[in-house]
Amino acid sequence: MPEPIGISNLPNQRYKIVSREGATFTLMVAGESGLGKSTFINTLFESDLIYPESNATRHKAPLQKTVGIDITRAELREKNFTIRLNVIDTPGFGDNVSNNNSWQPIIEFLDEQHNLYLRQEQQPTRASKKDLRAHACLYFIRPTGHTLKPLDVEVMKKLGTRVNLIPVIAKADTLSPNEMLEFKSRIRSIIEAQDIRIYSPPLELEDQAAAEHAKQLIESMPFAVIGSEDSIEVSPGNIVRGRQYPWGIVEVENDQHCDFRKLRSLLLRTNMLDLILSTEELHYESYRALKLQSDENGKAETSDLKRTANPKFLEEENALKLYFTGQVKAEEQRFRQWEQNIVTEKNRLNHDLEGLQSEIRKLEENIRVLSIKKGVK
Ligand code: GDP
């Protein structure tokens, strides 16, 4: 039996009560192509959202205008509380020869939704607003077991300033438990060193059990996930969602195999309201303040038309573009150098290790010779 979705508990998640008409929750997935983003969404839907008690309905509607961005909508009802759920699947990137700006449409989409909402807020009538601001973005990381790519760092930095960013390691079944632990810890240190802003569940909760749960969620980041659309019978009558291999079965909803249940809990049970409110209070407010300020500055200086016609502004703009491109390149260079240093250090340690091993072999040989001599005596 699946656990209840828990949306009827939403109003209790924080002191603020969301409207009786329910709430909208928008989840975005991003990352390279082929990492299992679409499969994950389907797994989430199949595992949880579509079952009789929830009265969930789902339909897929291509979004006009934005190229390659798909939105899936579902309406969930539980104890008279309704959640309108939007899941945004973005085009994968990273498979082009040149990946420069391949992630740009995703960033533009996020900004555009903030902008649309802001414009609606500025209207005199307060009709119900169209709102596709993403409350969380799952960023899929390739399970290389090594490190994050410079492209991942660049994109995650940009996402983190716009949306509640939740990094996930894709296809967790392709790494051993030890490899996964090491990979997670390496990613966590890169996130810290590169100052990438990721979502962190609030810990200051009155309820002890909830605080402990939040701590576990933080410790599990980045969440390792497995997606699958297959149901497998593991024992008579016991059907699970998972992936079957000649050596065994990996189960999506088994905490020993991956963090799918933890991530689902964060998104749909324990932290949905916090994700919604922090989007409003942090990300939307920052966008709003910046946008209004830049509009004011724009008005004070000159009209947009004059700006583009004036070669002085064009020159300044080009200089700025050049400066920022230089900054990104320098950052990339710094990151590569850092990666290179790790490789050099690893090689040095391997070399030392080989030296020590040969030393041990020599000592063993001496012991052997000595014990033979002792035996002869
Ligand atoms: P997307 O391009 O990121 O949307 O990736 P897809 O969802 O289309 O998946 C790409 C391929 O990866 C498909 O063949 C999936 O069956 C496979 N896949 C998805 N999730 C997993 C997973 O957790 N583990 C493994 N081993 N393969 C997966």
Tab-separated table of C-alpha atoms and ligand atoms in Angstrom, residues 32-40 89 170-174 225-228 243 245, ligand 1:
chain	number	residue	atom	x	y	z
A	32	GLU	CA	22.141	16.440	-19.604
A	33	SER	CA	20.121	14.289	-21.982
A	34	GLY	CA	19.806	10.591	-21.327
A	35	LEU	CA	20.170	10.808	-17.543
A	36	GLY	CA	16.662	9.519	-16.886
A	37	LYS	CA	14.777	12.763	-16.236
A	38	SER	CA	11.627	11.711	-18.091
A	39	THR	CA	11.783	8.237	-16.573
A	40	PHE	CA	12.090	9.787	-13.100
A	89	ASP	CA	10.627	18.589	-18.337
A	170	ALA	CA	21.003	9.955	-11.790
A	171	LYS	CA	20.978	6.173	-12.340
A	172	ALA	CA	22.176	5.350	-8.834
A	173	ASP	CA	22.140	1.642	-9.735
A	174	THR	CA	25.291	2.138	-11.827
A	225	VAL	CA	17.818	8.208	-7.576
A	226	ILE	CA	16.753	5.264	-9.671
A	227	GLY	CA	13.964	5.597	-12.180
A	228	SER	CA	12.031	2.766	-13.764
A	243	ARG	CA	15.286	-2.515	-12.638
A	245	TYR	CA	19.760	-7.271	-13.887
B	1	GDP	P1	16.230	11.980	-20.269
B	1	GDP	O1	16.820	12.287	-21.631
B	1	GDP	O2	17.071	12.563	-19.195
B	1	GDP	O3	14.790	12.331	-20.127
B	1	GDP	O4	16.388	10.393	-20.084
B	1	GDP	P2	15.303	9.223	-20.257
B	1	GDP	O5	14.303	9.240	-19.155
B	1	GDP	O6	14.779	9.272	-21.650
B	1	GDP	O7	16.210	7.919	-20.033
B	1	GDP	C1	17.317	7.593	-20.860
B	1	GDP	C2	17.662	6.103	-20.706
B	1	GDP	O8	18.129	5.847	-19.388
B	1	GDP	C3	16.468	5.167	-20.909
B	1	GDP	O9	16.920	4.039	-21.613
B	1	GDP	C4	16.050	4.765	-19.493
B	1	GDP	O10	15.463	3.479	-19.432
B	1	GDP	C5	17.394	4.777	-18.777
B	1	GDP	N1	17.226	5.077	-17.351
B	1	GDP	C6	16.395	5.951	-16.764
B	1	GDP	N2	16.527	5.940	-15.422
B	1	GDP	C7	17.484	5.022	-15.146
B	1	GDP	C8	18.084	4.549	-13.927
B	1	GDP	O11	17.770	4.968	-12.810
B	1	GDP	N3	19.060	3.582	-14.051
B	1	GDP	C9	19.465	3.088	-15.258
B	1	GDP	N4	20.408	2.150	-15.271
B	1	GDP	N5	18.920	3.527	-16.419
B	1	GDP	C10	17.943	4.464	-16.376
